[in-house]
PDB file of C-alpha atoms in Angstrom:
ATOM      1  CA  MET A   1      12.769   4.868  -8.657  1.00 97.00           C
ATOM      2  CA  ILE A   2      10.346   3.403  -5.790  1.00 98.00           C
ATOM      3  CA  LEU A   3       8.780   0.128  -7.193  1.00 98.00           C
ATOM      4  CA  CYS A   4       5.278  -0.591  -5.965  1.00 98.00           C
ATOM      5  CA  ALA A   5       4.379  -4.020  -6.212  1.00 98.00           C
ATOM      6  CA  GLY A   6       0.838  -5.029  -5.613  1.00 98.00           C
ATOM      7  CA  GLU A   7      -2.845  -4.964  -6.629  1.00 97.00           C
ATOM      8  CA  SER A   8      -4.822  -2.870  -8.902  1.00 97.00           C
ATOM      9  CA  LEU A   9      -8.487  -3.554  -9.416  1.00 96.00           C
ATOM     10  CA  ILE A  10     -11.731  -1.958 -10.346  1.00 95.00           C
ATOM     11  CA  ASP A  11     -14.065  -0.874  -7.387  1.00 89.00           C
ATOM     12  CA  MET A  12     -17.826  -1.104  -8.623  1.00 90.00           C
ATOM     13  CA  VAL A  13     -19.270   1.625  -6.585  1.00 84.00           C
ATOM     14  CA  PRO A  14     -23.044   2.082  -6.273  1.00 84.00           C
ATOM     15  CA  GLN A  15     -24.451   5.296  -7.760  1.00 84.00           C
ATOM     16  CA  ASP A  16     -27.872   6.105  -8.780  1.00 88.00           C
ATOM     17  CA  GLY A  17     -29.218   2.570  -8.608  1.00 86.00           C
ATOM     18  CA  ALA A  18     -26.270   1.090 -10.884  1.00 89.00           C
ATOM     19  CA  PHE A  19     -22.440   0.730 -10.351  1.00 90.00           C
ATOM     20  CA  ARG A  20     -19.749   3.160 -11.336  1.00 90.00           C
ATOM     21  CA  PRO A  21     -16.358   1.569 -12.050  1.00 93.00           C
ATOM     22  CA  LEU A  22     -13.348   3.259 -10.357  1.00 91.00           C
ATOM     23  CA  ALA A  23      -9.809   2.093 -10.585  1.00 94.00           C
ATOM     24  CA  GLY A  24      -8.346   1.334  -7.121  1.00 93.00           C
ATOM     25  CA  GLY A  25      -6.212  -0.999  -4.977  1.00 94.00           C
ATOM     26  CA  ALA A  26      -4.009  -0.155  -2.053  1.00 95.00           C
ATOM     27  CA  VAL A  27      -0.761  -0.584  -3.872  1.00 98.00           C
ATOM     28  CA  TYR A  28      -1.916   1.022  -7.010  1.00 97.00           C
ATOM     29  CA  ASN A  29      -3.143   4.058  -4.988  1.00 96.00           C
ATOM     30  CA  THR A  30       0.346   4.399  -3.442  1.00 97.00           C
ATOM     31  CA  ALA A  31       1.892   4.231  -6.784  1.00 98.00           C
ATOM     32  CA  ILE A  32      -0.165   7.127  -8.013  1.00 98.00           C
ATOM     33  CA  ALA A  33       0.262   9.193  -5.054  1.00 98.00           C
ATOM     34  CA  LEU A  34       3.942   8.943  -5.322  1.00 98.00           C
ATOM     35  CA  GLY A  35       3.945   9.715  -8.956  1.00 98.00           C
ATOM     36  CA  ARG A  36       1.793  12.814  -8.238  1.00 98.00           C
ATOM     37  CA  LEU A  37       4.150  14.063  -5.553  1.00 97.00           C
ATOM     38  CA  GLY A  38       6.780  14.086  -8.162  1.00 96.00           C
ATOM     39  CA  GLN A  39       8.767  11.000  -7.040  1.00 97.00           C
ATOM     40  CA  PRO A  40      10.292   8.711  -9.630  1.00 98.00           C
ATOM     41  CA  THR A  41       7.980   5.636  -9.303  1.00 98.00           C
ATOM     42  CA  GLY A  42       7.404   2.225 -11.074  1.00 98.00           C
ATOM     43  CA  TYR A  43       4.386  -0.100 -10.788  1.00 98.00           C
ATOM     44  CA  LEU A  44       4.537  -3.969 -11.032  1.00 98.00           C
ATOM     45  CA  TRP A  45       1.272  -5.906 -11.351  1.00 98.00           C
ATOM     46  CA  PRO A  46      -0.329  -7.750 -14.129  1.00 98.00           C
ATOM     47  CA  ILE A  47      -2.614  -5.576 -16.283  1.00 98.00           C
ATOM     48  CA  SER A  48      -5.437  -7.036 -18.295  1.00 98.00           C
ATOM     49  CA  ARG A  49      -5.887  -6.137 -21.948  1.00 97.00           C
ATOM     50  CA  ASP A  50      -9.662  -5.896 -21.181  1.00 96.00           C
ATOM     51  CA  PRO A  51     -11.163  -2.269 -21.093  1.00 96.00           C
ATOM     52  CA  PHE A  52     -10.680  -2.169 -17.223  1.00 97.00           C
ATOM     53  CA  GLY A  53      -6.920  -2.581 -17.802  1.00 97.00           C
ATOM     54  CA  GLU A  54      -6.961   0.390 -19.909  1.00 96.00           C
ATOM     55  CA  GLN A  55      -8.892   2.367 -17.301  1.00 97.00           C
ATOM     56  CA  ILE A  56      -6.287   1.357 -14.730  1.00 97.00           C
ATOM     57  CA  LEU A  57      -3.244   2.431 -16.907  1.00 98.00           C
ATOM     58  CA  ARG A  58      -4.623   5.918 -17.647  1.00 97.00           C
ATOM     59  CA  PRO A  59      -4.019   7.343 -14.116  1.00 97.00           C
ATOM     60  CA  LEU A  60      -0.618   5.821 -13.797  1.00 98.00           C
ATOM     61  CA  ALA A  61       0.489   7.418 -17.038  1.00 98.00           C
ATOM     62  CA  GLU A  62      -1.055  10.775 -15.988  1.00 98.00           C
ATOM     63  CA  ALA A  63       0.999  10.606 -12.753  1.00 98.00           C
ATOM     64  CA  GLY A  64       4.227   9.552 -14.648  1.00 98.00           C
ATOM     65  CA  VAL A  65       4.407   6.148 -13.028  1.00 98.00           C
ATOM     66  CA  SER A  66       6.351   3.651 -15.205  1.00 98.00           C
ATOM     67  CA  THR A  67       4.494   0.473 -16.073  1.00 97.00           C
ATOM     68  CA  ASP A  68       7.512  -1.070 -18.017  1.00 96.00           C
ATOM     69  CA  LEU A  69       7.498  -4.037 -15.544  1.00 97.00           C
ATOM     70  CA  CYS A  70       3.680  -4.635 -15.750  1.00 97.00           C
ATOM     71  CA  PRO A  71       3.033  -8.020 -17.506  1.00 97.00           C
ATOM     72  CA  ARG A  72       0.098  -7.728 -20.035  1.00 96.00           C
ATOM     73  CA  THR A  73      -2.305 -10.541 -20.008  1.00 96.00           C
ATOM     74  CA  ASP A  74      -5.725 -11.698 -21.472  1.00 97.00           C
ATOM     75  CA  ARG A  75      -6.999 -12.669 -18.075  1.00 97.00           C
ATOM     76  CA  LEU A  76      -9.655 -10.475 -16.675  1.00 97.00           C
ATOM     77  CA  THR A  77      -9.290  -7.552 -14.150  1.00 97.00           C
ATOM     78  CA  THR A  78     -10.217  -8.252 -10.540  1.00 96.00           C
ATOM     79  CA  LEU A  79     -13.581  -6.500  -9.653  1.00 95.00           C
ATOM     80  CA  ALA A  80     -14.720  -5.497  -6.072  1.00 90.00           C
ATOM     81  CA  LEU A  81     -18.380  -5.122  -5.946  1.00 90.00           C
ATOM     82  CA  VAL A  82     -19.105  -2.547  -3.178  1.00 82.00           C
ATOM     83  CA  THR A  83     -22.351  -2.362  -1.486  1.00 80.00           C
ATOM     84  CA  LEU A  84     -23.472  -0.029   1.306  1.00 71.00           C
ATOM     85  CA  THR A  85     -25.318  -1.217   4.354  1.00 72.00           C
ATOM     86  CA  ASN A  86     -26.127   1.601   6.701  1.00 68.00           C
ATOM     87  CA  GLY A  87     -23.283   3.478   5.335  1.00 59.00           C
ATOM     88  CA  GLU A  88     -20.766   0.801   5.799  1.00 64.00           C
ATOM     89  CA  ALA A  89     -19.054  -0.692   2.708  1.00 68.00           C
ATOM     90  CA  ARG A  90     -19.062  -4.319   1.998  1.00 76.00           C
ATOM     91  CA  TYR A  91     -17.125  -6.032  -0.803  1.00 81.00           C
ATOM     92  CA  SER A  92     -17.685  -8.897  -2.932  1.00 86.00           C
ATOM     93  CA  PHE A  93     -14.477  -9.895  -4.978  1.00 89.00           C
ATOM     94  CA  TYR A  94     -14.542 -11.428  -8.488  1.00 92.00           C
ATOM     95  CA  ASP A  95     -10.996 -12.490  -8.406  1.00 92.00           C
ATOM     96  CA  GLU A  96     -10.612 -16.262  -9.313  1.00 92.00           C
ATOM     97  CA  GLY A  97      -8.329 -16.768 -12.098  1.00 94.00           C
ATOM     98  CA  SER A  98      -7.891 -12.963 -12.658  1.00 96.00           C
ATOM     99  CA  ALA A  99      -5.016 -11.083 -14.161  1.00 96.00           C
ATOM    100  CA  GLY A 100      -3.473 -10.159 -10.734  1.00 96.00           C
ATOM    101  CA  ARG A 101      -4.397 -13.231  -8.828  1.00 96.00           C
ATOM    102  CA  MET A 102      -2.358 -15.438 -11.408  1.00 97.00           C
ATOM    103  CA  LEU A 103       0.940 -13.468 -11.087  1.00 97.00           C
ATOM    104  CA  MET A 104       3.732 -15.957 -11.299  1.00 97.00           C
ATOM    105  CA  PRO A 105       7.500 -15.567 -10.690  1.00 95.00           C
ATOM    106  CA  ASP A 106       8.175 -15.987 -14.304  1.00 95.00           C
ATOM    107  CA  ASP A 107       6.182 -12.835 -15.057  1.00 95.00           C
ATOM    108  CA  ILE A 108       8.841 -10.772 -13.260  1.00 95.00           C
ATOM    109  CA  GLY A 109      11.917 -10.024 -15.055  1.00 89.00           C
ATOM    110  CA  PRO A 110      15.235  -8.578 -13.477  1.00 93.00           C
ATOM    111  CA  LEU A 111      14.642  -5.299 -11.599  1.00 96.00           C
ATOM    112  CA  PRO A 112      16.405  -2.581 -13.388  1.00 95.00           C
ATOM    113  CA  ASP A 113      19.242  -0.652 -11.519  1.00 95.00           C
ATOM    114  CA  SER A 114      16.982   2.389 -11.337  1.00 96.00           C
ATOM    115  CA  VAL A 115      14.952   0.563  -8.608  1.00 98.00           C
ATOM    116  CA  ARG A 116      16.012   2.027  -5.204  1.00 97.00           C
ATOM    117  CA  ALA A 117      13.286   0.930  -2.858  1.00 98.00           C
ATOM    118  CA  LEU A 118      10.458  -1.584  -2.878  1.00 98.00           C
ATOM    119  CA  PHE A 119       6.936  -1.071  -1.543  1.00 98.00           C
ATOM    120  CA  ALA A 120       4.400  -3.903  -1.203  1.00 98.00           C
ATOM    121  CA  GLY A 121       1.235  -4.875   0.695  1.00 97.00           C
ATOM    122  CA  GLY A 122      -2.574  -4.926   0.432  1.00 95.00           C
ATOM    123  CA  ILE A 123      -4.708  -7.865  -0.498  1.00 94.00           C
ATOM    124  CA  SER A 124      -2.084  -8.913  -3.103  1.00 96.00           C
ATOM    125  CA  LEU A 125      -0.280 -10.646  -0.173  1.00 97.00           C
ATOM    126  CA  VAL A 126      -3.058 -12.836   0.644  1.00 97.00           C
ATOM    127  CA  PRO A 127      -3.982 -15.378  -2.122  1.00 95.00           C
ATOM    128  CA  ASP A 128      -1.762 -17.582  -4.248  1.00 96.00           C
ATOM    129  CA  PRO A 129       0.037 -17.653  -6.527  1.00 97.00           C
ATOM    130  CA  CYS A 130       0.195 -13.764  -6.389  1.00 98.00           C
ATOM    131  CA  GLY A 131       1.000 -13.714  -2.625  1.00 98.00           C
ATOM    132  CA  ALA A 132       3.771 -16.211  -2.946  1.00 98.00           C
ATOM    133  CA  THR A 133       5.162 -14.311  -6.008  1.00 98.00           C
ATOM    134  CA  ILE A 134       5.378 -11.085  -4.057  1.00 98.00           C
ATOM    135  CA  GLU A 135       6.820 -12.821  -1.077  1.00 98.00           C
ATOM    136  CA  ALA A 136       9.632 -14.282  -3.359  1.00 97.00           C
ATOM    137  CA  LEU A 137      10.213 -10.745  -4.797  1.00 98.00           C
ATOM    138  CA  ILE A 138      10.736  -9.335  -1.438  1.00 98.00           C
ATOM    139  CA  LYS A 139      12.907 -12.346  -0.378  1.00 97.00           C
ATOM    140  CA  ALA A 140      15.167 -11.842  -3.570  1.00 97.00           C
ATOM    141  CA  HIS A 141      15.657  -8.204  -3.085  1.00 98.00           C
ATOM    142  CA  HIS A 142      15.430  -7.072   0.698  1.00 98.00           C
ATOM    143  CA  ALA A 143      19.127  -7.561   1.344  1.00 97.00           C
ATOM    144  CA  ARG A 144      19.952  -4.984  -1.065  1.00 96.00           C
ATOM    145  CA  LEU A 145      16.673  -2.707  -1.355  1.00 98.00           C
ATOM    146  CA  PRO A 146      14.932  -0.882   1.412  1.00 98.00           C
ATOM    147  CA  VAL A 147      11.430  -2.461   1.824  1.00 98.00           C
ATOM    148  CA  MET A 148       8.240  -0.896   3.185  1.00 98.00           C
ATOM    149  CA  ILE A 149       5.299  -3.104   3.780  1.00 98.00           C
ATOM    150  CA  ASP A 150       1.685  -2.160   4.561  1.00 98.00           C
ATOM    151  CA  PRO A 151      -0.448  -5.286   4.933  1.00 96.00           C
ATOM    152  CA  ASN A 152      -3.563  -3.262   4.966  1.00 93.00           C
ATOM    153  CA  ILE A 153      -5.386  -6.273   6.386  1.00 93.00           C
ATOM    154  CA  ARG A 154      -9.015  -6.882   5.055  1.00 91.00           C
ATOM    155  CA  PRO A 155     -10.216  -9.749   7.151  1.00 91.00           C
ATOM    156  CA  PHE A 156     -13.287 -10.420   4.793  1.00 87.00           C
ATOM    157  CA  PHE A 157     -10.690 -11.277   2.151  1.00 90.00           C
ATOM    158  CA  ILE A 158      -8.639 -13.777   4.341  1.00 94.00           C
ATOM    159  CA  THR A 159     -10.016 -17.410   3.953  1.00 93.00           C
ATOM    160  CA  ASP A 160      -7.133 -18.869   5.933  1.00 96.00           C
ATOM    161  CA  PRO A 161      -6.076 -16.532   8.698  1.00 96.00           C
ATOM    162  CA  ASP A 162      -3.490 -18.919  10.068  1.00 96.00           C
ATOM    163  CA  ALA A 163      -1.857 -19.185   6.788  1.00 97.00           C
ATOM    164  CA  TYR A 164      -1.847 -15.470   6.246  1.00 98.00           C
ATOM    165  CA  ARG A 165      -0.451 -14.788   9.708  1.00 97.00           C
ATOM    166  CA  ALA A 166       2.374 -17.196   8.723  1.00 97.00           C
ATOM    167  CA  ARG A 167       3.001 -15.377   5.631  1.00 98.00           C
ATOM    168  CA  LEU A 168       3.220 -12.040   7.524  1.00 98.00           C
ATOM    169  CA  SER A 169       5.591 -13.785  10.163  1.00 97.00           C
ATOM    170  CA  ARG A 170       8.051 -14.435   7.168  1.00 98.00           C
ATOM    171  CA  LEU A 171       7.438 -10.962   5.240  1.00 98.00           C
ATOM    172  CA  LEU A 172       7.593  -8.449   8.066  1.00 98.00           C
ATOM    173  CA  PRO A 173      11.164  -9.345   9.248  1.00 98.00           C
ATOM    174  CA  MET A 174      12.401  -8.773   5.607  1.00 98.00           C
ATOM    175  CA  ALA A 175      10.949  -5.135   5.782  1.00 98.00           C
ATOM    176  CA  ASP A 176      12.709  -1.912   6.932  1.00 98.00           C
ATOM    177  CA  ILE A 177       9.520  -0.186   7.435  1.00 98.00           C
ATOM    178  CA  VAL A 178       6.120  -1.733   8.402  1.00 98.00           C
ATOM    179  CA  LYS A 179       3.021   0.428   8.495  1.00 98.00           C
ATOM    180  CA  MET A 180      -0.081  -0.846  10.400  1.00 96.00           C
ATOM    181  CA  SER A 181      -3.325   0.599  11.615  1.00 93.00           C
ATOM    182  CA  ALA A 182      -4.528  -0.191  15.183  1.00 92.00           C
ATOM    183  CA  ASP A 183      -7.051  -2.600  13.358  1.00 92.00           C
ATOM    184  CA  ASP A 184      -4.073  -4.336  11.568  1.00 95.00           C
ATOM    185  CA  LEU A 185      -2.300  -4.746  14.893  1.00 96.00           C
ATOM    186  CA  GLU A 186      -5.301  -6.212  16.612  1.00 95.00           C
ATOM    187  CA  TRP A 187      -5.944  -8.619  13.827  1.00 96.00           C
ATOM    188  CA  LEU A 188      -2.420  -9.814  13.815  1.00 96.00           C
ATOM    189  CA  HIS A 189      -1.883 -10.071  17.536  1.00 95.00           C
ATOM    190  CA  PRO A 190      -5.348 -10.045  19.154  1.00 95.00           C
ATOM    191  CA  ASP A 191      -3.745 -11.016  22.519  1.00 95.00           C
ATOM    192  CA  LEU A 192      -1.650  -7.733  22.768  1.00 95.00           C
ATOM    193  CA  SER A 193      -2.247  -3.966  23.006  1.00 93.00           C
ATOM    194  CA  ALA A 194      -1.447  -2.054  19.880  1.00 92.00           C
ATOM    195  CA  GLU A 195       1.736  -0.849  21.443  1.00 92.00           C
ATOM    196  CA  GLU A 196       2.971  -4.444  22.515  1.00 95.00           C
ATOM    197  CA  ALA A 197       1.984  -5.764  18.921  1.00 96.00           C
ATOM    198  CA  ALA A 198       3.892  -2.947  17.246  1.00 96.00           C
ATOM    199  CA  ARG A 199       7.023  -3.752  19.429  1.00 96.00           C
ATOM    200  CA  ARG A 200       6.675  -7.375  18.785  1.00 97.00           C
ATOM    201  CA  ILE A 201       6.850  -6.659  15.155  1.00 98.00           C
ATOM    202  CA  LEU A 202       9.746  -4.281  15.717  1.00 97.00           C
ATOM    203  CA  ALA A 203      11.675  -7.066  17.544  1.00 97.00           C
ATOM    204  CA  SER A 204      11.278  -9.424  14.567  1.00 97.00           C
ATOM    205  CA  GLY A 205      13.631  -7.198  12.329  1.00 97.00           C
ATOM    206  CA  PRO A 206      12.082  -3.986  10.831  1.00 98.00           C
ATOM    207  CA  LEU A 207      13.735  -0.679  11.862  1.00 97.00           C
ATOM    208  CA  LEU A 208      10.493   1.458  11.807  1.00 98.00           C
ATOM    209  CA  VAL A 209       7.009   0.371  12.729  1.00 98.00           C
ATOM    210  CA  LEU A 210       4.546   3.103  11.831  1.00 98.00           C
ATOM    211  CA  GLN A 211       1.246   3.052  13.540  1.00 95.00           C
ATOM    212  CA  THR A 212      -1.550   5.135  12.100  1.00 91.00           C
ATOM    213  CA  GLY A 213      -4.879   6.068  13.724  1.00 81.00           C
ATOM    214  CA  GLY A 214      -6.759   8.408  11.744  1.00 74.00           C
ATOM    215  CA  GLU A 215      -7.717  11.620  13.723  1.00 77.00           C
ATOM    216  CA  ALA A 216      -5.047  10.369  16.373  1.00 79.00           C
ATOM    217  CA  GLY A 217      -2.315  10.952  13.928  1.00 85.00           C
ATOM    218  CA  ALA A 218       0.585   8.666  13.433  1.00 92.00           C
ATOM    219  CA  LYS A 219       3.568   7.530  15.388  1.00 95.00           C
ATOM    220  CA  ALA A 220       6.841   5.602  14.714  1.00 97.00           C
ATOM    221  CA  ILE A 221       8.031   2.808  17.111  1.00 97.00           C
ATOM    222  CA  TRP A 222      11.722   2.162  16.587  1.00 97.00           C
ATOM    223  CA  ALA A 223      14.921   1.793  18.456  1.00 95.00           C
ATOM    224  CA  GLY A 224      14.596   5.404  20.131  1.00 95.00           C
ATOM    225  CA  GLU A 225      11.783   7.187  21.864  1.00 95.00           C
ATOM    226  CA  THR A 226       8.420   6.994  20.051  1.00 95.00           C
ATOM    227  CA  VAL A 227       7.961   9.833  17.462  1.00 96.00           C
ATOM    228  CA  SER A 228       4.539  11.227  16.937  1.00 92.00           C
ATOM    229  CA  ALA A 229       2.900  13.568  14.284  1.00 91.00           C
ATOM    230  CA  PRO A 230      -0.692  14.872  14.445  1.00 87.00           C
ATOM    231  CA  ALA A 231      -3.277  14.330  11.906  1.00 80.00           C
ATOM    232  CA  VAL A 232      -3.911  17.478   9.798  1.00 82.00           C
ATOM    233  CA  ARG A 233      -7.324  18.941  10.595  1.00 82.00           C
ATOM    234  CA  THR A 234      -9.620  18.989   7.557  1.00 82.00           C
ATOM    235  CA  THR A 235     -13.050  18.478   6.438  1.00 79.00           C
ATOM    236  CA  VAL A 236     -13.349  14.753   5.620  1.00 81.00           C
ATOM    237  CA  ALA A 237     -15.229  13.641   2.495  1.00 76.00           C
ATOM    238  CA  ASP A 238     -14.349   9.986   3.117  1.00 75.00           C
ATOM    239  CA  THR A 239     -11.238   8.014   4.050  1.00 74.00           C
ATOM    240  CA  ILE A 240     -10.764   5.985   0.902  1.00 80.00           C
ATOM    241  CA  GLY A 241      -7.028   5.886   0.009  1.00 84.00           C
ATOM    242  CA  ALA A 242      -5.846   7.846   3.175  1.00 89.00           C
ATOM    243  CA  GLY A 243      -3.525   5.240   4.402  1.00 91.00           C
ATOM    244  CA  ASP A 244      -2.165   4.628   0.817  1.00 95.00           C
ATOM    245  CA  THR A 245      -1.425   8.221   0.374  1.00 95.00           C
ATOM    246  CA  PHE A 246       0.208   8.293   3.828  1.00 95.00           C
ATOM    247  CA  ASN A 247       2.617   5.551   2.803  1.00 97.00           C
ATOM    248  CA  ALA A 248       3.467   7.656  -0.421  1.00 98.00           C
ATOM    249  CA  GLY A 249       4.184  10.690   1.605  1.00 97.00           C
ATOM    250  CA  VAL A 250       6.406   8.810   4.029  1.00 98.00           C
ATOM    251  CA  LEU A 251       8.335   7.216   1.111  1.00 98.00           C
ATOM    252  CA  ALA A 252       8.586  10.708  -0.704  1.00 98.00           C
ATOM    253  CA  SER A 253      10.013  12.320   2.393  1.00 97.00           C
ATOM    254  CA  LEU A 254      12.636   9.773   3.041  1.00 98.00           C
ATOM    255  CA  ASP A 255      13.672   9.999  -0.640  1.00 97.00           C
ATOM    256  CA  ARG A 256      13.797  13.888  -0.512  1.00 96.00           C
ATOM    257  CA  GLN A 257      15.820  13.680   2.664  1.00 96.00           C
ATOM    258  CA  GLY A 258      18.263  11.339   0.895  1.00 97.00           C
ATOM    259  CA  ILE A 259      17.831   8.559   3.351  1.00 97.00           C
ATOM    260  CA  LEU A 260      15.823   6.156   1.248  1.00 97.00           C
ATOM    261  CA  SER A 261      18.432   3.326   1.463  1.00 97.00           C
ATOM    262  CA  LYS A 262      19.309   0.543   3.762  1.00 97.00           C
ATOM    263  CA  ALA A 263      21.991   2.524   5.468  1.00 96.00           C
ATOM    264  CA  GLY A 264      20.002   5.732   5.538  1.00 97.00           C
ATOM    265  CA  ILE A 265      17.057   4.161   7.398  1.00 98.00           C
ATOM    266  CA  ALA A 266      19.403   2.331   9.724  1.00 97.00           C
ATOM    267  CA  ALA A 267      20.973   5.702  10.781  1.00 97.00           C
ATOM    268  CA  ILE A 268      17.699   7.732  10.794  1.00 97.00           C
ATOM    269  CA  THR A 269      17.117  10.417  13.339  1.00 97.00           C
ATOM    270  CA  PRO A 270      14.063  11.413  15.193  1.00 97.00           C
ATOM    271  CA  ALA A 271      13.762  14.690  13.197  1.00 97.00           C
ATOM    272  CA  GLN A 272      13.838  12.658   9.887  1.00 97.00           C
ATOM    273  CA  ILE A 273      11.222  10.364  11.233  1.00 97.00           C
ATOM    274  CA  HIS A 274       9.072  13.336  12.200  1.00 97.00           C
ATOM    275  CA  ALA A 275       9.477  14.838   8.740  1.00 96.00           C
ATOM    276  CA  ALA A 276       8.469  11.728   7.067  1.00 97.00           C
ATOM    277  CA  LEU A 277       5.292  11.238   9.392  1.00 96.00           C
ATOM    278  CA  THR A 278       4.377  14.912   8.805  1.00 95.00           C
ATOM    279  CA  LEU A 279       4.567  14.763   5.056  1.00 96.00           C
ATOM    280  CA  GLY A 280       2.447  11.497   5.160  1.00 95.00           C
ATOM    281  CA  ALA A 281      -0.318  13.018   7.237  1.00 93.00           C
ATOM    282  CA  GLU A 282      -0.277  16.228   5.011  1.00 93.00           C
ATOM    283  CA  ALA A 283      -0.779  14.222   1.991  1.00 93.00           C
ATOM    284  CA  ALA A 284      -3.372  12.052   3.489  1.00 91.00           C
ATOM    285  CA  SER A 285      -5.281  15.196   4.630  1.00 89.00           C
ATOM    286  CA  VAL A 286      -5.727  16.191   1.027  1.00 89.00           C
ATOM    287  CA  THR A 287      -6.915  12.763   0.038  1.00 87.00           C
ATOM    288  CA  VAL A 288      -9.479  12.674   2.700  1.00 85.00           C
ATOM    289  CA  SER A 289     -10.902  16.077   1.978  1.00 86.00           C
ATOM    290  CA  ARG A 290     -12.316  14.774  -1.376  1.00 87.00           C
ATOM    291  CA  PRO A 291     -14.230  11.864  -2.486  1.00 81.00           C
ATOM    292  CA  GLY A 292     -12.470   8.538  -3.327  1.00 77.00           C
ATOM    293  CA  ALA A 293      -8.755   7.716  -3.672  1.00 84.00           C
ATOM    294  CA  ASN A 294      -7.743  11.036  -5.195  1.00 89.00           C
ATOM    295  CA  PRO A 295      -4.196  11.638  -3.956  1.00 93.00           C
ATOM    296  CA  PRO A 296      -2.682  15.253  -4.057  1.00 91.00           C
ATOM    297  CA  TRP A 297      -0.408  16.514  -6.904  1.00 94.00           C
ATOM    298  CA  ALA A 298       2.681  18.356  -5.740  1.00 90.00           C
ATOM    299  CA  HIS A 299       1.334  21.715  -6.289  1.00 91.00           C
ATOM    300  CA  GLU A 300      -1.667  20.924  -3.888  1.00 86.00           C
ATOM    301  CA  MET A 301       0.502  20.197  -1.006  1.00 89.00           C
ATOM    302  CA  PRO A 302       1.141  22.659   1.900  1.00 78.00           C
ATOM    303  CA  GLN A 303       4.257  24.842   1.524  1.00 61.00           C
ATOM    304  CA  SER A 304       5.806  22.933   4.505  1.00 50.00           C
ATOM    305  CA  ALA A 305       5.832  19.809   2.333  1.00 50.00           C
TER     306      ALA A 305
END
């Protein structure tokens, strides 16, 4: 199975003068998208015993995602209070001492042999102790398992940019696949163009650097010529969870092609990369066509997927 290690939380979204709680989190969204696409998937993140923890667990169970590796805790679920200013979302996090924030190495047991790939990223990489714990997990397993990382950088959540850039400088070379948006690349390397930044990351060790650009589609920078795939045209409700779903589509495609392994990614061809980017784009197009992070089920995907 593909193990997704990283944050889940509750987004408190404004609705009719009050707030509506919605389960979310970048890595959580990717896990659910993978499960809905029919891929064997596991999730690793502390889940609170509070009512919000139960709300987080339900969609995972419905998507067939294993939560056997999730430690349960009496610490509270992280809340992200969303406010809209001229249509732009701003977030206030209630995270100090939360279930996820306090993830420690002792909370993670041995990974079962069924784990064949590791996905990580999101804001779970930023604060400690959880950030250091996920870093240690990747360090312990990257030599054996293919690793995909999507930092999904949220500058408002980063209190020490230098420390986080240092963490990414350690993490990204341990990944086989790195996904970055143009905004991520600009934050990480403000002195470089997006192309230059992607190639600098590639030179540090990953085999594929995937750059996403919304309507501009996605491209893969790797040892060969750049491979591109267009975005799938659709009526956009919002873009919440689009990148997370794209990640799931890429991983699902690699798995279905039988190349989700260290050796498989090392020997990947342009056609295989294009197929992965295409499935990612097709899955993301379904998510953006409806409100919130609501990834497609396998039966909702285009026939080409």
